XYZ file of C-alpha atoms in Angstrom:
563
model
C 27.272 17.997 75.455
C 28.548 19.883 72.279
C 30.515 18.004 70.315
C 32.393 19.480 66.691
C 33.566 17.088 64.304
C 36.578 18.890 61.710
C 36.141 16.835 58.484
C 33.568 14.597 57.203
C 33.940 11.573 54.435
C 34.573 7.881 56.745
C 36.040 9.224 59.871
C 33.772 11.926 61.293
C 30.935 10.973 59.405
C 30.879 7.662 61.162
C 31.578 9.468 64.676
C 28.820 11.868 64.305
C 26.310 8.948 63.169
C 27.551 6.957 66.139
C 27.390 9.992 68.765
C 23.736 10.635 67.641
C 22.729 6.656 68.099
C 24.251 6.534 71.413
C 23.623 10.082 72.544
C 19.976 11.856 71.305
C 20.211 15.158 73.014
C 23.966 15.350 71.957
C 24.722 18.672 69.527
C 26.657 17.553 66.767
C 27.950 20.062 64.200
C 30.386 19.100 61.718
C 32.346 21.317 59.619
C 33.726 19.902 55.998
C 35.541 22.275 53.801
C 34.644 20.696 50.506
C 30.906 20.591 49.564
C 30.103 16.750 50.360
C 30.256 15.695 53.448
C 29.916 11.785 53.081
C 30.949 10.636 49.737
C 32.795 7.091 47.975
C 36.213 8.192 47.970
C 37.283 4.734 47.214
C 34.987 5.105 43.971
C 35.977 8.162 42.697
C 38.301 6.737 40.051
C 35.160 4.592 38.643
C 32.945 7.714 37.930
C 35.784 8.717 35.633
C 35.930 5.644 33.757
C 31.938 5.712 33.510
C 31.550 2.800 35.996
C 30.141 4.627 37.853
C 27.476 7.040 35.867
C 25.536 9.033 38.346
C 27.290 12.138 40.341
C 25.007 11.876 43.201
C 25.651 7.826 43.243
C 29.161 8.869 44.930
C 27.412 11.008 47.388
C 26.559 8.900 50.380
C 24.975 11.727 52.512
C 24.260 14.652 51.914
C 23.909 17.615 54.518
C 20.284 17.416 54.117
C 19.745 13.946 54.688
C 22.281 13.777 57.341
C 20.578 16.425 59.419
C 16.811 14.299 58.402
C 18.195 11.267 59.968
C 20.702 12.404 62.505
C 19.807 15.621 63.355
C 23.267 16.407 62.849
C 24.359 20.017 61.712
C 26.524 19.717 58.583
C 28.675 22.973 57.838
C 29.790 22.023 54.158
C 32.494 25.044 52.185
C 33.191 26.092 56.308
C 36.708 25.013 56.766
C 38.409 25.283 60.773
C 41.574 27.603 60.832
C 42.085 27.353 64.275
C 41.831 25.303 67.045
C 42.418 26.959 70.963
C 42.200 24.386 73.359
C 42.932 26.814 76.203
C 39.113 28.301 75.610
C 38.192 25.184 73.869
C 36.512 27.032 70.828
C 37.407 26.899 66.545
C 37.571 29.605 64.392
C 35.477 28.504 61.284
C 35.983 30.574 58.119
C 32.691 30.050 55.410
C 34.284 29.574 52.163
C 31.427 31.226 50.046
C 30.506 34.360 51.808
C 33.957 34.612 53.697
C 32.163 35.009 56.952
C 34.771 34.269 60.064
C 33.558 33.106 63.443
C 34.119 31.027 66.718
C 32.604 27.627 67.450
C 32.897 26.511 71.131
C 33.425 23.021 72.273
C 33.186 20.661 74.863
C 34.518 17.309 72.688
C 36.462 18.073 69.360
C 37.378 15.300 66.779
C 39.580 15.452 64.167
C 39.196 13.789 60.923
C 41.063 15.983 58.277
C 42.380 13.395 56.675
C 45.403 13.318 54.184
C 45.779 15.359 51.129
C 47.304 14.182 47.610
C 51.363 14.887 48.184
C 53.166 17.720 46.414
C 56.625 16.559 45.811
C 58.923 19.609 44.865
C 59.018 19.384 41.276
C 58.161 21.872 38.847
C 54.692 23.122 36.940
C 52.236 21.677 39.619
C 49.756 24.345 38.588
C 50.192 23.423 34.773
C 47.116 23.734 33.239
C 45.571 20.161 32.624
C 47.527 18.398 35.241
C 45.054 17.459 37.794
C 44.838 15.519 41.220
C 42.412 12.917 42.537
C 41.127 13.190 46.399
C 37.534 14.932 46.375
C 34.341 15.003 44.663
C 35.567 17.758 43.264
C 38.768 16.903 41.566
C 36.668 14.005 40.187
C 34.280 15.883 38.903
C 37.111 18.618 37.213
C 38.912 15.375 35.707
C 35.365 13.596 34.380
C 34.451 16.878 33.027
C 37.621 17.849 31.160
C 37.969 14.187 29.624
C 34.302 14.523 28.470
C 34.367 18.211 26.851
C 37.798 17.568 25.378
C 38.088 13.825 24.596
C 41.866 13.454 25.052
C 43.878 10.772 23.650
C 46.513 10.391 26.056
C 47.402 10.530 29.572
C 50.372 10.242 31.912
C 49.651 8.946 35.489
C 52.762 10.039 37.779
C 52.234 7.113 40.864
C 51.988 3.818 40.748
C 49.787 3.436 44.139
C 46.055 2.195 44.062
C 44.879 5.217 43.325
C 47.351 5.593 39.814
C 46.303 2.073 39.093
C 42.336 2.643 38.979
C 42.676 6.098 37.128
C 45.298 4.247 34.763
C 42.708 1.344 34.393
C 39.329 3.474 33.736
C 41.181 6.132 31.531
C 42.349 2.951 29.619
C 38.888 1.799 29.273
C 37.806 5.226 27.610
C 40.352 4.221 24.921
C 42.705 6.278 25.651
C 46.523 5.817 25.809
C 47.994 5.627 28.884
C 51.614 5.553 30.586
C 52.134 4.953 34.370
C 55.497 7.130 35.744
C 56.474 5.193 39.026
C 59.570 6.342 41.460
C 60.016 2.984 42.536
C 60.706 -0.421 39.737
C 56.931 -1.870 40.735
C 53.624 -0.623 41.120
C 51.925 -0.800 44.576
C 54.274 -1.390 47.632
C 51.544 -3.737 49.042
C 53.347 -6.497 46.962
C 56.548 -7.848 47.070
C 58.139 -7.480 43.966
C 57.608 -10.158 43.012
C 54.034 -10.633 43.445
C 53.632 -6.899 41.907
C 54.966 -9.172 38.272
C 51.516 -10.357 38.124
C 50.135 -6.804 38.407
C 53.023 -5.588 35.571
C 51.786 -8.143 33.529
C 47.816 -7.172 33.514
C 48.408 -3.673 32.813
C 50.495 -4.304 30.266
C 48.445 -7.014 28.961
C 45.314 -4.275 28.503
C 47.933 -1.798 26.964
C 49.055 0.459 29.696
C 52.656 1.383 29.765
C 54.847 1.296 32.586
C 57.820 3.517 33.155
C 58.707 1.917 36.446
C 62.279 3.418 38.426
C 61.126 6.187 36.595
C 61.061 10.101 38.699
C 59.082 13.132 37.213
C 60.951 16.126 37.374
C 58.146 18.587 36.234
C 55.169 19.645 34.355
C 54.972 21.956 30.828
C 52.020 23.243 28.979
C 52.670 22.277 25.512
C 50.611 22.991 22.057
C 47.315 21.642 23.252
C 48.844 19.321 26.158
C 51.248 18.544 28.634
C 54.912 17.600 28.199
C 55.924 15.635 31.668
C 59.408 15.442 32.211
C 61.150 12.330 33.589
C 64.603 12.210 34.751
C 67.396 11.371 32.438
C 64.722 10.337 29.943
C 63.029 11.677 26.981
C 59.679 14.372 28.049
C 56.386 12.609 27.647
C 53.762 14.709 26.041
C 50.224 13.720 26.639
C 46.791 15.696 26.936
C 46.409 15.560 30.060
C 48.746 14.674 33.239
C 47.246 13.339 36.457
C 49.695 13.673 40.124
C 48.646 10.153 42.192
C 51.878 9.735 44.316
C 50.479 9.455 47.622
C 49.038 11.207 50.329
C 50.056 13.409 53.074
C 48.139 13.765 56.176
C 46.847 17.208 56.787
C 47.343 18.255 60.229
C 48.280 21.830 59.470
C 45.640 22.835 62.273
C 46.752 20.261 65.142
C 50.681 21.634 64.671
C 49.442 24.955 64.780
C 47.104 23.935 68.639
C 50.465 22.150 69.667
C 49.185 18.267 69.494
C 51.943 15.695 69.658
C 53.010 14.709 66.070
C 54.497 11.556 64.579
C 55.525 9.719 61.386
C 54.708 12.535 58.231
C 53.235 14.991 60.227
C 50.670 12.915 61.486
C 49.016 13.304 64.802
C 49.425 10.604 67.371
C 46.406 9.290 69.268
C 46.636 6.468 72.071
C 44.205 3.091 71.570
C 41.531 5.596 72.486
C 41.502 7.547 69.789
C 42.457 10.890 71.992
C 45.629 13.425 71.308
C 48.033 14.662 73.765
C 45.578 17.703 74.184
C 42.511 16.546 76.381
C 39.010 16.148 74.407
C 40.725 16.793 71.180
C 40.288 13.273 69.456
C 41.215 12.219 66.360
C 41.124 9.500 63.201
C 41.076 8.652 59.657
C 44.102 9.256 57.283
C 45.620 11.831 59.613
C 46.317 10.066 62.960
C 49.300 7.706 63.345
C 48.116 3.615 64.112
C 49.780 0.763 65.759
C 50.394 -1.940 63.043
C 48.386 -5.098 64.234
C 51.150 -7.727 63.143
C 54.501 -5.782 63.757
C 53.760 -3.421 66.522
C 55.061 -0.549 64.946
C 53.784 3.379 64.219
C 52.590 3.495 60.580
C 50.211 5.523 58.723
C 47.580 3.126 56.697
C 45.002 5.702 54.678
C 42.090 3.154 54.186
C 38.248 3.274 54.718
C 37.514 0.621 57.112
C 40.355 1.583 59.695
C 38.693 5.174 59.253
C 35.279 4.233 60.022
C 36.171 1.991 63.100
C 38.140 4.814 64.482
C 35.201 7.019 64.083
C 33.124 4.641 65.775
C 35.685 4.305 68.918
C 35.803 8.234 69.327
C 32.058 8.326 69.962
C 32.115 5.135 71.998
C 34.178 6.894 74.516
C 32.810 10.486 74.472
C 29.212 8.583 75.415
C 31.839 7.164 78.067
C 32.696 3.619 76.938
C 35.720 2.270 76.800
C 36.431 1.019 73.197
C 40.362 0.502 72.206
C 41.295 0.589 68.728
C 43.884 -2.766 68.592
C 45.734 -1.733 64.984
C 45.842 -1.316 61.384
C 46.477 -4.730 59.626
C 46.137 -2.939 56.191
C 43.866 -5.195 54.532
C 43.378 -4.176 50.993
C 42.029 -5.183 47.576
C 42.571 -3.838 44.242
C 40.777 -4.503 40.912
C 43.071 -4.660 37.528
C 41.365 -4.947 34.690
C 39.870 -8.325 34.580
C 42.185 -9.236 37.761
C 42.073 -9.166 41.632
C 45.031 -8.516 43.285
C 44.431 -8.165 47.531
C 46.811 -8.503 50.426
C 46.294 -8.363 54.170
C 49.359 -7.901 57.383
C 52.787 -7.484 55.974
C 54.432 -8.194 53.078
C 58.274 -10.508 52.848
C 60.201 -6.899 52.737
C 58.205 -5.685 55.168
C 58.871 -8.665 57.618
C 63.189 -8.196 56.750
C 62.954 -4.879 57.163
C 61.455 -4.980 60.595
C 64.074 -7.552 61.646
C 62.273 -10.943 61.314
C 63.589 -14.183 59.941
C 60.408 -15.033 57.824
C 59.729 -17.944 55.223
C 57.208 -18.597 52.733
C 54.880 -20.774 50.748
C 54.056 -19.591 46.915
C 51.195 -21.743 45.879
C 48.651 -21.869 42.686
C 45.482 -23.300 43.280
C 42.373 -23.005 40.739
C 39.529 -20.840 42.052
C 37.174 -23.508 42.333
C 36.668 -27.389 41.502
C 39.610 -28.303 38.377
C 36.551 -30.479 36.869
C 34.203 -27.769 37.089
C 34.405 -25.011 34.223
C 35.086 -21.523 34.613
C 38.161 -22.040 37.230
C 40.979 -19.855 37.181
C 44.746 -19.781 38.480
C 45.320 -17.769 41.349
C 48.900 -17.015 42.588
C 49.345 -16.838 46.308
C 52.360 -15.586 48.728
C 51.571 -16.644 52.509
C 54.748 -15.288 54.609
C 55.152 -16.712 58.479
C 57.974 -16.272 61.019
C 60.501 -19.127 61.187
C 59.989 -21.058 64.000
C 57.037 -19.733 65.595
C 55.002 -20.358 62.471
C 53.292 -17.100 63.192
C 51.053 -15.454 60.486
C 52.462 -12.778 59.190
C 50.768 -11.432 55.910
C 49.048 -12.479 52.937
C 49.422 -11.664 48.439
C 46.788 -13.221 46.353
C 46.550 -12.101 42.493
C 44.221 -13.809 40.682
C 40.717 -13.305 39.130
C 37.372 -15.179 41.056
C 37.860 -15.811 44.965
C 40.381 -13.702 45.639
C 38.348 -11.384 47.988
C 37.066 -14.306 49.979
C 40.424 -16.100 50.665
C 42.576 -12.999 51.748
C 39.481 -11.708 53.795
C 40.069 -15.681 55.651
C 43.657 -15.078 56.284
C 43.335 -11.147 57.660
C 40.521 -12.894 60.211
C 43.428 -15.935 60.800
C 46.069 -12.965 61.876
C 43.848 -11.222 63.747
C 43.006 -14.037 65.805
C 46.687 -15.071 66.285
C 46.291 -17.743 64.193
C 49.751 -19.683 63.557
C 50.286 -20.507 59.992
C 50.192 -24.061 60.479
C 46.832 -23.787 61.788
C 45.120 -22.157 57.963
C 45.029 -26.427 57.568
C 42.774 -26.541 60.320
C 39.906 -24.166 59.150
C 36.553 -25.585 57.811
C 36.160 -23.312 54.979
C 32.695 -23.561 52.807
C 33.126 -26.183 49.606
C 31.096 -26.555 46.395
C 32.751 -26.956 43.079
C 31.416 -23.955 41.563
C 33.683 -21.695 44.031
C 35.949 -23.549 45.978
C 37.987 -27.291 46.147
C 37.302 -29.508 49.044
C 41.215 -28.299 49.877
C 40.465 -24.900 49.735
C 43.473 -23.250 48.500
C 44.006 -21.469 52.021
C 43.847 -24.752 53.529
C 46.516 -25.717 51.132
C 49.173 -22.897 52.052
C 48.494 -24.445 55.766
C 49.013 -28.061 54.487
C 52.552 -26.647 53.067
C 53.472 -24.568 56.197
C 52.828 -28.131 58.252
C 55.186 -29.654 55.760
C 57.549 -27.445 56.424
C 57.640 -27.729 60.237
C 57.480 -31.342 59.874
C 60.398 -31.521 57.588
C 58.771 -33.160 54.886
C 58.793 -30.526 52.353
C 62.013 -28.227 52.192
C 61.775 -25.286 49.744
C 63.992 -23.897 47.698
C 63.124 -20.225 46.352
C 63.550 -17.747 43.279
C 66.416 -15.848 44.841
C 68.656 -18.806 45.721
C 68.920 -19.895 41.449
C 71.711 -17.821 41.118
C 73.582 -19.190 44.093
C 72.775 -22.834 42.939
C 76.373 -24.378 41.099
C 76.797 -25.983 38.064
C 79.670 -27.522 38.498
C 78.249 -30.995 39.059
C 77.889 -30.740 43.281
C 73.965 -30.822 42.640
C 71.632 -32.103 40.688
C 68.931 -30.059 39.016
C 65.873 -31.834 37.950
C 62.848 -30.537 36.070
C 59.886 -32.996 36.670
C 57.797 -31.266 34.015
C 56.309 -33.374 31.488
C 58.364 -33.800 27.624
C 56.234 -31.395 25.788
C 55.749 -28.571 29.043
C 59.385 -28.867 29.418
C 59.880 -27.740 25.385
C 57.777 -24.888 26.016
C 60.069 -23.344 28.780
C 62.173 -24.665 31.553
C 65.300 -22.870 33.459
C 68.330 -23.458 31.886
C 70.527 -26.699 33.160
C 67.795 -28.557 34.409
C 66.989 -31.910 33.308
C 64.261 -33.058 32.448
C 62.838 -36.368 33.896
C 58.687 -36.306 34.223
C 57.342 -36.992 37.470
C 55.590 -40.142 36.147
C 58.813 -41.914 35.136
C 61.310 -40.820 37.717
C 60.987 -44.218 39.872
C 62.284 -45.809 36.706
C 64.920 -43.308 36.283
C 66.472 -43.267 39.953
C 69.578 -44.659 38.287
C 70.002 -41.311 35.782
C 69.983 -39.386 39.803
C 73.153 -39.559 41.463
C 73.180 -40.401 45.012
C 75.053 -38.386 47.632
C 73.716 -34.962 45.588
C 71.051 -32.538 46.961
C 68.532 -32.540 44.319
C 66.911 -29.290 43.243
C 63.726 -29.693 41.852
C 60.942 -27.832 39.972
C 58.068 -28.257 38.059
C 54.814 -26.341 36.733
C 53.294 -25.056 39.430
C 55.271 -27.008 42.382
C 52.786 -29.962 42.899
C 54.749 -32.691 40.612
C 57.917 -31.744 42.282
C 56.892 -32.010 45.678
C 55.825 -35.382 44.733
C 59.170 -36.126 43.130
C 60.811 -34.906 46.218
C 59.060 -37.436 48.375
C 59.869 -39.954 46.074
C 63.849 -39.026 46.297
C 63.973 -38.412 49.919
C 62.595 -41.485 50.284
C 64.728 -43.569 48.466
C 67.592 -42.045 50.622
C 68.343 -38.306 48.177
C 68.215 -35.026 49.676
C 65.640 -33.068 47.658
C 64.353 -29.048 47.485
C 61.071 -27.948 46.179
C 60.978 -24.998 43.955
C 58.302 -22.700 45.968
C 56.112 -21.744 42.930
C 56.995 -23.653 40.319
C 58.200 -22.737 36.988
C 55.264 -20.567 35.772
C 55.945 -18.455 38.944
C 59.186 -18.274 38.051
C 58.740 -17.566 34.006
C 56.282 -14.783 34.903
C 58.402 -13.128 37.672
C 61.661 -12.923 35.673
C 60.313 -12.035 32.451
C 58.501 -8.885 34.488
C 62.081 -8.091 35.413
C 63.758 -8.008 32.194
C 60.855 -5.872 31.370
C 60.962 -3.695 34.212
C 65.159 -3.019 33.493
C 64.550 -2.215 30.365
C 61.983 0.438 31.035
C 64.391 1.932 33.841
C 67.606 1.821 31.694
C 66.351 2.286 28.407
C 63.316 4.594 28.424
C 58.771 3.600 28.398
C 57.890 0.530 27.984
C 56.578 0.042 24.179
């Protein structure tokens, strides 16, 4: 059996190390068009910001000791121009000596993955505006910040990508402005969720020019002037393009496989086209989304690898089914961790479903034990059926462990209510004995039980003043000096029992507090001396942080950069 693998990196890497285990006498050739054919594309940004220090520390493979191990033939600078399924053969053009020739196959995988997106503006080939996919445009940017030592950059995308170039260019000391289409970075996040992100890259001095379009790119004096719709130009030393990614499936258009979303070529749980053999993965392929069902493109590693792995599963004739994309991710920012897993609350309206939520912020780890920091989480669920929907944690230590808990809870089928029910590992130096994801499930069970009703962010400016409700802040005296929302009064949790008589009966009471702890307490109280009582979900620090990000974010998108 001949098998040729288009594209190396996660996707046919992992394929062609997977055919060989399963299949010794196999021939394997892969061709890669770049000159690396396994490398840490997820680490790419971190070489730039000297995290990362060695060049050969991002290669994972190379040719060499791909073909030692595997006895796999890697073909790096060859890049396919053809596919012709009728004879089953590639036409293979070798980038260095511009040798053309034909490659014949009896099991073809695709794994071109996606390619940074060109958006139709003007000056794309502007001399010191760069992209950020290969070893190679790392290696042009990390050279051309060390032989020039520029002061200033402009990252046009707000993505994951934008955000880790914008974060180690930031560390290198230079000054930095993020130009982002839409009014947050990362569309991972809600909104707001994304405030805590704002907030961190602001807080470490990048600027953020979110709502914000780039119209085009202009060499100027020694730099770059980037131009950004109805605003001033922005003139920096450098310019870097990090607006997403397209996949590249120039090749499967041209051999007439079936496309979907973007250009992207549609594969069954399988792994295999519309054109038999022909398989394909990685960033190019369409997926399934786990939670909604739906077609969606989700450009991550581990999906990549997995889909790799199913390919050569059934060419060695198994039968291994690829069940979705959940889109688990994680991000570092700065000294913060910001990860989220299924789909997000706009995510869940936009595909139709009456969701709720719980906002929640636990500590890290023990409160008594030192070191413990606030981490905000969003857990969103479907309205009635309680079922587990997705998953935004921002926060600094234990972050990665308690999203990586809920993705396993979704995939499983877990119901939200159920998070209460998992026996999660306890010591004080990392987690509470009510782990915080046990706590979201402890809410959600409120919620179905009717003991706790919520009341959320978006329904303040629906809530009257005319006297039909009462609004109570259960902070204590000198919390409530420091900030509150306006018309709330202020009774502390500890004296409210004494204070019934300052409540009026009859009234729904809307409640908040700190974090929301203190006011769910004061809602038991009320309800159960006979008041109907709402729970701000979040408390008043979620609150203060979300809408101050917002007064922020209009300013930058009416007014011009942030300063």
């Amino acid at each position: 059996m001949k098998v040729v693998i288009v594209g190396g990196v996660a996707a046919g890497a992992s394929a062609a190390a997977r055919l060989r285990r399963l299949d010794e006498k196999a021939e394997i050739i892969v061709f890669e068009r770049s000159g690396y054919v396994s490398y840490a594309n997820c680490g790419l940004p971190y070489y730039i910001g000297d995290v990362i220090t060695e060049r050969e520390n991002l290669t994972l493979q190379t040719p060499e000791s791909f073909y030692n191990r595997f006895r796999v033939k890697i073909n790096v600078h060859h890049e396919v121009m053809a596919i012709h399924p009728d004879s089953k053969t590639v036409s293979v053009k070798n980038l260095k000596t511009g040798n053309e020739f034909e490659e014949s196959y009896d099991k073809l995988i695709l794994a071109p993955g996606a390619r940074p997106s060109r958006p139709r503006i003007f000056g794309m080939d502007t001399e010191k505006v760069f992209t950020l996919r290969t070893v190679e445009d790392t290696f042009r940017i990390k050279d051309y910040v060390s032989k020039n030592n520029p002061k200033s950059a402009v990252v046009a995308g707000g993505g994951f990508i934008g955000i880790e170039v914008a974060e180690n260019l930031r560390e290198l000391g230079m000054d930095v402005t993020i130009v982002q289409l839409f009014k947050q970075l990362t569309g991972n996040f809600d909104p707001d969720m994304a405030a805590m992100i704002h907030a961190e890259m602001r807080k470490h001095g990048v600027k953020l020019a979110l709502g914000q379009a780039v119209e085009g790119f202009e060499k100027y004096d020694d730099g770059v002037k980037v131009y950004v719709k109805d605003q001033q130009a922005l003139h920096a030393d450098m310019a870097i393009l990090a607006i997403g990614v397209t996949p590249d499936t120039a090749l499967a258009r041209e051999a007439g496989l079936q496309l979907g979303i973007a250009g992207s070529i549609i594969v069954n749980d399988r792994m295999e086209t519309s054109v038999a053999d022909i398989y394909a993965a990685g960033d190019a392929v369409q997926v399934k989304h786990y939670v909604t069902g739906n077609d969606a493109l989700i450009s991550l590693a581990g999906p990549a690898n997995k889909q790799g792995r199913i390919i050569a599963d059934n060419i060695c004739g198994g039968n291994s089914r690829y069940l979705g994309s959940q889109g688990s991710s994680i991000l570092k920012v700065f000294d913060m961790t910001a990860a989220s897993t299924g789909i997000n609350e706009t995510e869940a309206k936009i595909a139709g479903l009456k969701v709720d939520k719980v906002i929640l912020s636990p500590m890290s780890n023990s409160s008594y034990y030192p070191g413990g920091r606030v981490m905000n989480m969003k857990v969103v669920f479907e309205k009635g059926t309680y079922r587990l929907l997705g998953a935004q944690i921002v926060g600094y230590d234990g972050v990665d462990k308690r999203i990586d808990v809920i993705a396993t809870a979704i995939h499983a089928k877990m119901k939200a209510t159920q998070l209460k029910d998992l026996d999660l590992a306890y010591a004080p130096p990392y987690s509470s004995a009510k782990d915080p994801v046990n706590m979201a499930g402890f809410m959600i069970e409120n919620i179905a039980k009717g003991i706790l009703k919520q009341w959320h962010l978006e329904d303040l400016e629906k809530l009257p003043h005319d006297g039909s409700v009462t609004l109570l802040d259960t902070q204590t005296a000198k919390e409530y000096s420091r900030g509150h929302i306006a018309g709330f009064k202020n009774i502390p949790v500890d004296e409210l029992r004494e204070r019934l008589d300052e409540i009026e009966k009859g009234k729904p009471v809307y409640i908040v507090c700190l974090s929301g702890i203190r006011s769910y307490i004061a809602c038991r109280i009320l309800e159960d001396y006979g008041y109907e009582a709402y729970n701000l979900s979040g408390g008043f620090r979620f609150y203060n942080a979300v809408t101050s990000d917002r007064v922020l974010v209009e300013k930058s998108y009416n007014c011009g950069i942030e300063k």
